[in-house]
């Protein structure tokens, strides 16, 4: 699965014996084999599940009429608003002809993109009250001129054309992500497109055909995570650890979602979209759609915390490779707890923002708080928040534990796992720093080591100059001066930040 990047034989000044190197390589190999032994069967099971659940294509027989569908003699046109005025409604013309009084409404005079003069497009009351239609806006309107002859409104507002602002924001989003995250950001965007393809080609058609929603959501989510994680972050033990934590969190989320959907009797009935689905595809389970949605909704946040937690463990080990396992786990969990606190808020506020019109409507109703929270669509949002948060919280300690065990076994690019004995002094230059040294002591030892290194360089320069001036062979002096680096005297010193972090608790 993942592989580490330790090259023991290339480490300068390495004092490991051949037996120690062999033992270290064996430990690393066993850790990678253990990761593969867990992830490869999961991947095979996922592929088999995707094959068995793959849609047959019968969903093409199901058709839901488009809200923009037009009858014979009518057309959906696009134009640019020239001006908006308050005048007699064109739809009131039959009333005026019968001797009645015309109603006033907002009319947007719109220039058709296909050419011709501006036409009066009647705005419905909801859109008129919003005040969103302004000169220069591009709108869609229903052209009834072919079926209405002098009676009623021949042009009716349908919707705004939002292609340009949405495309501009999408391009800006891609530019910002790639500019900050570079190639990894580009790979993440490509992975996002792949995830949308899985949803569109596998999950959604499967729901329409009545496939098991629990398995659809779980298999689809695992497929997405395998592709996204490895494509964005590469094949490594770090990524494999995050994937294990993500799959664990998905399993917990799926079980809780199945239980919550059943015990809370989430039916999904009540909205216009659910009614349209029931009429078009009777085999579709609305409660199953809710169940699948509960699994998929927390996928992005779950992936975020697991990959971040795995990376945190690797970075802590990189800075403090001698830290004992228990202390490394405790330090990583401190980061995890902070992440839990902020992410729980993120999930709650994201769902609250999406359901804000519903929350506002519920707040205006004459009912108690408990009745409001447990009613209909609002109960669905509450359970979505709770289920996703529980799966996320439980995934963090599991991911942290697995990451600590794996990084202790495979090491990092610069540190060997064999050197991690969990105790004992650490060498800095010629100095020996105790395990419990304070940051001030570490800084002092570093300064002393730098001064000693500089003194040795001056001394070697003087010896070389004297040998050249006196005509004496410099071989013995050079051999004596080069012996110290071979013993590790002038090995590159660790940074001051790394020295201080090695003593974190």
Short mmCIF file of C-alpha atoms in Angstrom, two decimals:
data_model
loop_
_atom_site.label_atom_id
_atom_site.label_comp_id
_atom_site.label_asym_id
_atom_site.label_seq_id
_atom_site.Cartn_x
_atom_site.Cartn_y
_atom_site.Cartn_z
CA UNK A 1 0.00 0.00 0.00
CA UNK A 2 2.13 2.82 1.25
CA UNK A 3 5.88 2.94 1.32
CA UNK A 4 8.23 4.96 3.41
CA UNK A 5 11.19 6.91 2.13
CA UNK A 6 13.93 5.89 4.56
CA UNK A 7 17.30 5.04 3.10
CA UNK A 8 19.31 3.70 5.99
CA UNK A 9 22.57 3.18 4.17
CA UNK A 10 22.56 6.81 3.01
CA UNK A 11 22.15 8.37 6.43
CA UNK A 12 25.33 10.25 7.33
CA UNK A 13 27.07 9.03 10.39
CA UNK A 14 24.69 6.10 10.88
CA UNK A 15 25.95 3.79 13.61
CA UNK A 16 23.44 1.02 12.95
CA UNK A 17 24.83 -2.46 12.57
CA UNK A 18 23.74 -4.70 9.72
CA UNK A 19 21.56 -6.68 12.14
CA UNK A 20 19.86 -3.50 13.35
CA UNK A 21 19.27 -2.34 9.78
CA UNK A 22 17.79 -5.71 8.87
CA UNK A 23 15.52 -5.61 11.92
CA UNK A 24 14.40 -2.09 11.05
CA UNK A 25 13.66 -3.04 7.45
CA UNK A 26 11.73 -6.08 8.67
CA UNK A 27 9.62 -3.91 10.99
CA UNK A 28 8.87 -1.47 8.21
CA UNK A 29 8.00 -4.29 5.83
CA UNK A 30 5.65 -5.87 8.35
CA UNK A 31 3.89 -2.55 8.93
CA UNK A 32 3.35 -2.01 5.21
CA UNK A 33 2.17 -5.60 4.79
CA UNK A 34 -0.28 -5.11 7.66
CA UNK A 35 -1.69 -1.98 5.99
CA UNK A 36 -1.97 -3.87 2.72
CA UNK A 37 -3.59 -6.84 4.45
CA UNK A 38 -6.35 -4.54 5.70
CA UNK A 39 -6.81 -2.18 2.76
CA UNK A 40 -6.47 -4.59 -0.17
CA UNK A 41 -9.38 -6.83 0.95
CA UNK A 42 -11.46 -3.70 1.63
CA UNK A 43 -10.68 -2.48 -1.87
CA UNK A 44 -11.60 -5.84 -3.41
CA UNK A 45 -14.87 -5.96 -1.47
CA UNK A 46 -15.66 -2.41 -2.60
CA UNK A 47 -15.02 -3.26 -6.26
CA UNK A 48 -17.22 -6.37 -5.99
CA UNK A 49 -19.95 -4.34 -4.30
CA UNK A 50 -19.77 -1.68 -7.00
CA UNK A 51 -20.03 -4.37 -9.68
CA UNK A 52 -23.06 -5.98 -8.04
CA UNK A 53 -24.81 -2.66 -7.40
CA UNK A 54 -24.03 -1.06 -10.75
CA UNK A 55 -27.20 0.39 -12.34
CA UNK A 56 -28.68 -1.52 -15.26
CA UNK A 57 -29.75 1.59 -17.15
CA UNK A 58 -33.47 1.24 -16.52
CA UNK A 59 -33.52 4.69 -14.91
CA UNK A 60 -33.69 6.15 -18.42
CA UNK A 61 -37.30 4.96 -18.54
CA UNK A 62 -38.13 7.22 -15.59
CA UNK A 63 -38.80 10.82 -16.59
CA UNK A 64 -39.71 13.76 -14.38
CA UNK A 65 -41.07 16.69 -16.36
CA UNK A 66 -38.77 19.69 -16.34
CA UNK A 67 -40.18 22.79 -14.67
CA UNK A 68 -39.08 24.63 -17.82
CA UNK A 69 -40.84 22.22 -20.20
CA UNK A 70 -42.91 24.01 -22.81
CA UNK A 71 -46.10 23.03 -24.58
CA UNK A 72 -46.51 23.15 -28.36
CA UNK A 73 -46.65 26.72 -29.57
CA UNK A 74 -44.62 28.06 -26.63
CA UNK A 75 -40.89 28.57 -26.19
CA UNK A 76 -38.35 29.33 -23.49
CA UNK A 77 -36.47 32.47 -24.48
CA UNK A 78 -33.52 34.32 -22.99
CA UNK A 79 -33.06 38.07 -22.94
CA UNK A 80 -31.47 41.05 -21.19
CA UNK A 81 -33.56 43.35 -19.00
CA UNK A 82 -33.61 46.94 -20.26
CA UNK A 83 -35.81 48.55 -17.59
CA UNK A 84 -38.27 47.56 -14.84
CA UNK A 85 -41.48 49.58 -14.42
CA UNK A 86 -44.66 49.41 -12.35
CA UNK A 87 -47.69 49.38 -14.64
CA UNK A 88 -50.88 47.51 -15.47
CA UNK A 89 -50.29 43.78 -15.49
CA UNK A 90 -50.52 42.30 -18.99
CA UNK A 91 -52.37 39.36 -17.42
CA UNK A 92 -55.14 41.79 -16.33
CA UNK A 93 -56.10 42.63 -19.89
CA UNK A 94 -59.11 40.23 -19.94
CA UNK A 95 -60.38 41.86 -16.73
CA UNK A 96 -60.05 45.32 -18.28
CA UNK A 97 -61.86 44.17 -21.41
CA UNK A 98 -64.72 42.96 -19.19
CA UNK A 99 -64.98 46.38 -17.55
CA UNK A 100 -62.90 45.60 -14.47
CA UNK A 101 -59.90 47.41 -13.01
CA UNK A 102 -56.39 46.40 -13.98
CA UNK A 103 -53.96 45.27 -11.31
CA UNK A 104 -50.57 46.87 -10.97
CA UNK A 105 -47.40 44.76 -11.17
CA UNK A 106 -43.75 45.02 -12.13
CA UNK A 107 -42.94 44.49 -15.77
CA UNK A 108 -39.40 43.95 -17.04
CA UNK A 109 -38.92 45.13 -20.60
CA UNK A 110 -36.48 42.58 -21.97
CA UNK A 111 -34.46 42.55 -25.19
CA UNK A 112 -34.45 38.98 -26.61
CA UNK A 113 -31.02 37.50 -27.31
CA UNK A 114 -32.43 36.10 -30.56
CA UNK A 115 -33.07 39.64 -31.78
CA UNK A 116 -36.06 41.92 -32.09
CA UNK A 117 -37.56 44.66 -29.97
CA UNK A 118 -37.99 44.61 -26.19
CA UNK A 119 -40.95 42.60 -24.87
CA UNK A 120 -42.87 43.15 -21.59
CA UNK A 121 -42.13 40.26 -19.20
CA UNK A 122 -44.50 40.11 -16.25
CA UNK A 123 -42.82 39.39 -12.89
CA UNK A 124 -44.62 37.22 -10.38
CA UNK A 125 -45.24 38.81 -6.94
CA UNK A 126 -42.53 36.80 -5.14
CA UNK A 127 -39.80 37.88 -7.57
CA UNK A 128 -41.09 41.46 -7.62
CA UNK A 129 -40.93 41.71 -3.82
CA UNK A 130 -37.36 40.42 -3.80
CA UNK A 131 -36.24 43.41 -5.87
CA UNK A 132 -33.61 41.28 -7.60
CA UNK A 133 -34.54 42.05 -11.21
CA UNK A 134 -32.45 44.99 -12.41
CA UNK A 135 -31.50 46.42 -15.81
CA UNK A 136 -28.71 44.37 -17.34
CA UNK A 137 -29.83 41.06 -15.81
CA UNK A 138 -30.11 38.06 -18.08
CA UNK A 139 -33.39 36.19 -17.55
CA UNK A 140 -35.38 33.27 -18.92
CA UNK A 141 -39.00 33.90 -19.78
CA UNK A 142 -41.84 31.84 -21.18
CA UNK A 143 -43.03 33.04 -24.57
CA UNK A 144 -46.78 32.36 -24.90
CA UNK A 145 -47.28 34.57 -27.91
CA UNK A 146 -48.08 31.57 -30.11
CA UNK A 147 -50.97 30.35 -27.94
CA UNK A 148 -52.36 33.61 -26.49
CA UNK A 149 -53.95 36.08 -28.84
CA UNK A 150 -54.64 39.35 -27.08
CA UNK A 151 -55.64 37.79 -23.75
CA UNK A 152 -53.35 37.29 -20.81
CA UNK A 153 -49.63 37.86 -20.43
CA UNK A 154 -47.70 36.58 -23.46
CA UNK A 155 -44.34 36.77 -21.62
CA UNK A 156 -43.87 35.39 -18.09
CA UNK A 157 -40.70 35.46 -15.99
CA UNK A 158 -39.25 32.00 -15.21
CA UNK A 159 -35.73 32.34 -13.78
CA UNK A 160 -32.42 34.15 -13.91
CA UNK A 161 -29.54 33.06 -16.14
CA UNK A 162 -26.70 32.43 -13.68
CA UNK A 163 -24.14 30.88 -16.01
CA UNK A 164 -21.65 33.77 -15.99
CA UNK A 165 -21.34 34.41 -12.22
CA UNK A 166 -21.24 30.70 -11.41
CA UNK A 167 -18.58 30.06 -14.06
CA UNK A 168 -16.55 33.04 -12.82
CA UNK A 169 -16.65 31.78 -9.22
CA UNK A 170 -15.73 28.26 -10.34
CA UNK A 171 -12.70 29.57 -12.23
CA UNK A 172 -11.70 31.78 -9.28
CA UNK A 173 -12.03 28.81 -6.93
CA UNK A 174 -9.80 26.67 -9.14
CA UNK A 175 -7.21 29.43 -9.49
CA UNK A 176 -7.07 30.06 -5.73
CA UNK A 177 -6.79 26.35 -4.89
CA UNK A 178 -4.05 25.72 -7.46
CA UNK A 179 -2.17 28.91 -6.53
CA UNK A 180 -2.04 28.00 -2.85
CA UNK A 181 -1.85 24.19 -2.96
CA UNK A 182 -0.14 23.94 -6.37
CA UNK A 183 -0.09 20.44 -7.91
CA UNK A 184 -1.78 18.91 -4.90
CA UNK A 185 -4.61 21.43 -5.23
CA UNK A 186 -4.96 20.61 -8.93
CA UNK A 187 -5.12 16.91 -8.13
CA UNK A 188 -7.74 17.63 -5.46
CA UNK A 189 -9.94 19.45 -7.98
CA UNK A 190 -9.60 16.57 -10.45
CA UNK A 191 -10.49 14.17 -7.64
CA UNK A 192 -13.58 16.26 -6.86
CA UNK A 193 -14.70 15.94 -10.47
CA UNK A 194 -14.18 12.18 -10.24
CA UNK A 195 -16.28 12.06 -7.06
CA UNK A 196 -19.12 13.87 -8.81
CA UNK A 197 -18.91 11.34 -11.64
CA UNK A 198 -19.27 8.46 -9.15
CA UNK A 199 -22.34 10.13 -7.65
CA UNK A 200 -23.90 10.85 -11.04
CA UNK A 201 -23.15 7.50 -12.68
CA UNK A 202 -23.42 5.09 -9.73
CA UNK A 203 -25.18 6.39 -6.62
CA UNK A 204 -28.03 8.42 -8.13
CA UNK A 205 -29.04 5.89 -10.82
CA UNK A 206 -28.84 3.12 -8.22
CA UNK A 207 -31.26 4.97 -5.97
CA UNK A 208 -33.67 5.47 -8.87
CA UNK A 209 -33.60 1.72 -9.59
CA UNK A 210 -34.30 0.87 -5.95
CA UNK A 211 -30.87 -0.54 -5.03
CA UNK A 212 -30.13 -0.89 -1.27
CA UNK A 213 -29.43 2.70 -0.15
CA UNK A 214 -27.18 1.71 2.76
CA UNK A 215 -24.85 -0.30 0.52
CA UNK A 216 -25.02 2.30 -2.25
CA UNK A 217 -23.99 5.11 0.08
CA UNK A 218 -21.25 3.09 1.78
CA UNK A 219 -19.73 1.59 -1.38
CA UNK A 220 -19.94 4.87 -3.27
CA UNK A 221 -18.32 6.77 -0.40
CA UNK A 222 -15.45 4.28 -0.07
CA UNK A 223 -14.82 4.39 -3.83
CA UNK A 224 -14.73 8.18 -3.72
CA UNK A 225 -12.36 8.25 -0.76
CA UNK A 226 -9.94 5.71 -2.25
CA UNK A 227 -9.71 7.71 -5.45
CA UNK A 228 -9.60 11.16 -3.87
CA UNK A 229 -7.09 10.40 -1.11
CA UNK A 230 -4.54 8.51 -3.17
CA UNK A 231 -4.87 10.81 -6.17
CA UNK A 232 -4.52 14.01 -4.14
CA UNK A 233 -1.97 12.87 -1.54
CA UNK A 234 -0.12 10.00 -3.25
CA UNK A 235 0.49 6.40 -2.25
CA UNK A 236 2.13 6.40 1.18
CA UNK A 237 1.72 4.96 4.64
CA UNK A 238 0.41 8.35 5.77
CA UNK A 239 -2.38 8.35 3.18
CA UNK A 240 -3.23 4.71 3.85
CA UNK A 241 -3.58 5.50 7.54
CA UNK A 242 -5.98 8.36 6.78
CA UNK A 243 -7.96 6.06 4.50
CA UNK A 244 -8.33 3.48 7.28
CA UNK A 245 -9.60 6.16 9.65
CA UNK A 246 -12.01 7.46 7.01
CA UNK A 247 -13.45 4.00 6.31
CA UNK A 248 -13.89 3.44 10.05
CA UNK A 249 -15.75 6.74 10.37
CA UNK A 250 -17.91 5.89 7.34
CA UNK A 251 -18.84 2.56 8.89
CA UNK A 252 -19.91 4.22 12.14
CA UNK A 253 -21.84 6.87 10.22
CA UNK A 254 -23.62 4.26 8.09
CA UNK A 255 -24.70 2.21 11.12
CA UNK A 256 -25.95 5.28 12.97
CA UNK A 257 -27.71 6.58 9.86
CA UNK A 258 -29.55 3.27 9.38
CA UNK A 259 -30.60 3.23 13.03
CA UNK A 260 -31.66 6.89 13.08
CA UNK A 261 -33.64 6.67 9.85
CA UNK A 262 -35.59 3.67 11.13
CA UNK A 263 -36.20 4.68 14.74
CA UNK A 264 -36.94 8.35 13.99
CA UNK A 265 -39.27 7.38 11.12
CA UNK A 266 -37.71 9.72 8.59
CA UNK A 267 -40.00 9.38 5.57
CA UNK A 268 -38.92 12.31 3.42
CA UNK A 269 -42.55 12.99 2.51
CA UNK A 270 -43.81 16.55 2.46
CA UNK A 271 -41.78 18.50 -0.08
CA UNK A 272 -42.58 19.17 -3.73
CA UNK A 273 -39.47 17.30 -4.87
CA UNK A 274 -40.45 14.17 -2.94
CA UNK A 275 -43.93 14.23 -4.48
CA UNK A 276 -42.43 14.49 -7.96
CA UNK A 277 -40.11 11.54 -7.25
CA UNK A 278 -42.94 9.35 -5.95
CA UNK A 279 -45.07 10.05 -9.01
CA UNK A 280 -42.24 9.49 -11.50
CA UNK A 281 -40.52 6.50 -9.85
CA UNK A 282 -42.72 4.59 -7.38
CA UNK A 283 -39.88 2.16 -6.60
CA UNK A 284 -37.76 4.96 -5.14
CA UNK A 285 -37.56 4.85 -1.33
CA UNK A 286 -37.62 8.36 0.11
CA UNK A 287 -36.37 7.12 3.48
CA UNK A 288 -33.59 5.30 1.62
CA UNK A 289 -32.61 8.55 -0.06
CA UNK A 290 -32.38 10.19 3.36
CA UNK A 291 -30.26 7.28 4.63
CA UNK A 292 -27.87 7.52 1.68
CA UNK A 293 -27.71 11.29 2.11
CA UNK A 294 -26.78 10.93 5.79
CA UNK A 295 -23.78 8.80 4.80
CA UNK A 296 -22.55 11.02 1.98
CA UNK A 297 -23.16 14.37 3.69
CA UNK A 298 -20.33 13.98 6.20
CA UNK A 299 -17.84 12.58 3.70
CA UNK A 300 -15.88 15.77 3.05
CA UNK A 301 -15.45 16.78 6.68
CA UNK A 302 -14.52 13.22 7.67
CA UNK A 303 -11.84 13.12 5.00
CA UNK A 304 -10.55 16.48 6.20
CA UNK A 305 -10.04 15.43 9.81
CA UNK A 306 -8.48 12.05 9.06
CA UNK A 307 -5.89 13.31 6.58
CA UNK A 308 -5.07 16.26 8.83
CA UNK A 309 -4.72 14.05 11.90
CA UNK A 310 -2.51 11.58 10.06
CA UNK A 311 -0.30 14.40 8.79
CA UNK A 312 -0.09 15.86 12.31
CA UNK A 313 1.25 12.57 13.68
CA UNK A 314 3.88 12.37 10.94
CA UNK A 315 5.00 15.96 11.50
CA UNK A 316 5.24 15.51 15.26
CA UNK A 317 7.32 12.39 14.78
CA UNK A 318 9.53 14.22 12.29
CA UNK A 319 10.25 16.93 14.85
CA UNK A 320 10.57 14.58 17.82
CA UNK A 321 11.51 11.08 16.62
CA UNK A 322 12.56 9.92 20.11
CA UNK A 323 9.19 10.66 21.70
CA UNK A 324 7.63 7.58 23.34
CA UNK A 325 4.54 6.13 21.70
CA UNK A 326 2.18 7.16 24.49
CA UNK A 327 3.44 10.74 24.53
CA UNK A 328 3.25 10.99 20.74
CA UNK A 329 -0.36 9.79 20.82
CA UNK A 330 -1.22 12.26 23.60
CA UNK A 331 0.32 15.17 21.69
CA UNK A 332 -1.50 14.27 18.48
CA UNK A 333 -4.79 13.91 20.35
CA UNK A 334 -4.41 17.45 21.70
CA UNK A 335 -4.43 18.59 18.09
CA UNK A 336 -7.32 16.23 17.40
CA UNK A 337 -9.43 17.65 20.23
CA UNK A 338 -9.00 21.16 18.87
CA UNK A 339 -9.99 19.86 15.46
CA UNK A 340 -13.04 18.14 16.92
CA UNK A 341 -14.24 21.35 18.56
CA UNK A 342 -13.91 23.44 15.41
CA UNK A 343 -15.28 20.80 13.05
CA UNK A 344 -18.40 20.15 15.10
CA UNK A 345 -19.20 23.85 14.75
CA UNK A 346 -18.47 23.64 11.03
CA UNK A 347 -20.96 20.81 10.48
CA UNK A 348 -23.68 22.43 12.58
CA UNK A 349 -23.36 25.84 10.93
CA UNK A 350 -23.15 24.35 7.43
CA UNK A 351 -26.43 22.51 7.90
CA UNK A 352 -28.01 25.51 9.63
CA UNK A 353 -27.08 27.73 6.70
CA UNK A 354 -28.49 25.27 4.17
CA UNK A 355 -31.74 24.97 6.12
CA UNK A 356 -32.04 28.65 7.05
CA UNK A 357 -35.40 29.27 5.27
CA UNK A 358 -36.80 26.19 6.99
CA UNK A 359 -35.45 27.36 10.37
CA UNK A 360 -37.01 30.78 9.85
CA UNK A 361 -40.36 29.24 8.97
CA UNK A 362 -40.26 26.98 12.03
CA UNK A 363 -39.34 29.90 14.28
CA UNK A 364 -42.47 31.75 13.16
CA UNK A 365 -44.76 28.84 13.95
CA UNK A 366 -46.65 28.75 17.22
CA UNK A 367 -45.02 25.59 18.61
CA UNK A 368 -42.52 24.60 21.28
CA UNK A 369 -38.81 24.15 20.60
CA UNK A 370 -39.02 20.37 20.99
CA UNK A 371 -41.93 20.14 18.56
CA UNK A 372 -40.06 22.28 16.06
CA UNK A 373 -36.80 20.30 16.26
CA UNK A 374 -38.55 16.94 15.93
CA UNK A 375 -40.85 17.86 13.07
CA UNK A 376 -40.43 16.81 9.46
CA UNK A 377 -37.50 18.21 7.51
CA UNK A 378 -35.93 19.94 10.51
CA UNK A 379 -35.57 16.58 12.29
CA UNK A 380 -33.72 15.33 9.22
CA UNK A 381 -31.20 18.19 9.46
CA UNK A 382 -30.71 17.67 13.20
CA UNK A 383 -30.09 13.94 12.76
CA UNK A 384 -27.75 14.63 9.85
CA UNK A 385 -25.67 16.87 12.10
CA UNK A 386 -25.61 14.40 14.99
CA UNK A 387 -24.82 11.32 12.90
CA UNK A 388 -22.04 13.03 10.96
CA UNK A 389 -20.50 14.52 14.09
CA UNK A 390 -20.42 11.20 15.97
CA UNK A 391 -18.71 9.42 13.08
CA UNK A 392 -16.21 12.26 12.77
CA UNK A 393 -15.36 12.37 16.49
CA UNK A 394 -14.83 8.60 16.74
CA UNK A 395 -12.65 8.56 13.62
CA UNK A 396 -10.08 10.94 15.13
CA UNK A 397 -8.70 8.75 17.97
CA UNK A 398 -8.73 5.67 15.73
CA UNK A 399 -6.84 7.51 12.98
CA UNK A 400 -4.39 8.91 15.52
CA UNK A 401 -3.68 5.51 17.09
CA UNK A 402 -3.15 3.81 13.73
CA UNK A 403 -0.94 6.68 12.54
CA UNK A 404 1.24 6.53 15.67
CA UNK A 405 1.73 2.77 15.37
CA UNK A 406 2.50 2.99 11.66
CA UNK A 407 4.91 5.92 11.87
CA UNK A 408 6.77 4.20 14.70
CA UNK A 409 7.21 1.20 12.44
CA UNK A 410 8.02 2.80 9.09
CA UNK A 411 9.66 6.05 10.22
CA UNK A 412 9.88 9.16 8.03
CA UNK A 413 12.14 10.51 5.34
CA UNK A 414 14.84 11.59 7.77
CA UNK A 415 14.42 9.43 10.87
CA UNK A 416 14.85 5.72 11.32
CA UNK A 417 12.30 3.83 13.44
CA UNK A 418 15.17 1.87 14.99
CA UNK A 419 16.51 5.06 16.55
CA UNK A 420 13.23 5.54 18.40
CA UNK A 421 13.91 3.77 21.67
CA UNK A 422 11.65 6.10 23.61
CA UNK A 423 14.26 7.04 26.21
CA UNK A 424 17.85 8.00 26.72
CA UNK A 425 19.94 11.06 25.88
CA UNK A 426 20.17 12.68 22.47
CA UNK A 427 23.42 13.83 20.92
CA UNK A 428 23.77 17.37 19.58
CA UNK A 429 27.19 17.84 18.04
CA UNK A 430 29.60 16.71 20.81
CA UNK A 431 27.05 17.48 23.54
CA UNK A 432 24.62 15.05 25.09
CA UNK A 433 21.19 16.49 25.83
CA UNK A 434 19.11 14.74 28.51
CA UNK A 435 15.61 13.51 27.64
CA UNK A 436 14.02 16.06 29.97
CA UNK A 437 16.12 19.03 28.90
CA UNK A 438 14.38 22.39 28.84
CA UNK A 439 14.12 24.52 25.67
CA UNK A 440 16.67 26.94 27.15
CA UNK A 441 19.13 24.09 27.73
CA UNK A 442 18.60 22.86 24.19
CA UNK A 443 19.29 26.33 22.81
CA UNK A 444 22.45 26.65 24.93
CA UNK A 445 23.73 23.27 23.79
CA UNK A 446 23.03 24.20 20.19
CA UNK A 447 24.96 27.45 20.50
CA UNK A 448 27.89 25.63 22.12
CA UNK A 449 27.88 23.04 19.36
CA UNK A 450 27.90 25.74 16.68
CA UNK A 451 30.83 27.52 18.38
CA UNK A 452 32.77 24.28 18.69
CA UNK A 453 32.14 23.46 15.05
CA UNK A 454 33.39 26.89 13.98
CA UNK A 455 36.53 26.50 16.12
CA UNK A 456 37.32 23.14 14.55
CA UNK A 457 36.96 24.67 11.09
CA UNK A 458 39.44 27.46 11.98
CA UNK A 459 41.89 24.95 13.44
CA UNK A 460 41.80 22.77 10.36
CA UNK A 461 42.33 25.82 8.15
CA UNK A 462 45.42 26.82 10.20
CA UNK A 463 46.86 23.30 10.01
CA UNK A 464 46.41 23.18 6.25
CA UNK A 465 48.02 26.62 5.76
CA UNK A 466 51.00 25.71 7.97
CA UNK A 467 51.58 22.47 6.12
CA UNK A 468 51.59 24.23 2.75
CA UNK A 469 54.01 26.96 3.89
CA UNK A 470 56.50 24.54 5.46
CA UNK A 471 56.56 22.14 2.50
CA UNK A 472 55.38 19.35 4.78
CA UNK A 473 53.03 16.71 3.36
CA UNK A 474 49.49 17.53 4.34
CA UNK A 475 48.30 13.95 4.17
CA UNK A 476 48.57 13.24 7.91
CA UNK A 477 47.02 16.59 8.87
CA UNK A 478 44.22 16.13 6.38
CA UNK A 479 43.59 12.63 7.65
CA UNK A 480 43.51 13.88 11.23
CA UNK A 481 41.23 16.78 10.40
CA UNK A 482 38.85 14.58 8.39
CA UNK A 483 38.53 11.97 11.11
CA UNK A 484 36.14 14.13 13.09
CA UNK A 485 33.50 14.37 10.37
CA UNK A 486 33.68 10.64 9.92
CA UNK A 487 32.84 10.28 13.59
CA UNK A 488 29.95 12.67 13.24
CA UNK A 489 31.58 15.90 14.53
CA UNK A 490 30.48 18.12 11.65
CA UNK A 491 27.26 16.38 10.74
CA UNK A 492 24.53 18.92 9.91
CA UNK A 493 23.05 20.27 13.11
CA UNK A 494 19.31 20.15 13.59
CA UNK A 495 17.49 23.45 13.61
CA UNK A 496 16.73 25.17 16.89
CA UNK A 497 13.02 24.71 16.33
CA UNK A 498 13.47 20.98 15.82
CA UNK A 499 15.54 20.72 19.00
CA UNK A 500 12.87 22.46 21.03
CA UNK A 501 10.08 20.41 19.54
CA UNK A 502 11.91 17.19 20.41
CA UNK A 503 11.03 17.80 24.04
CA UNK A 504 7.31 18.49 23.55
CA UNK A 505 4.90 16.91 25.96
#
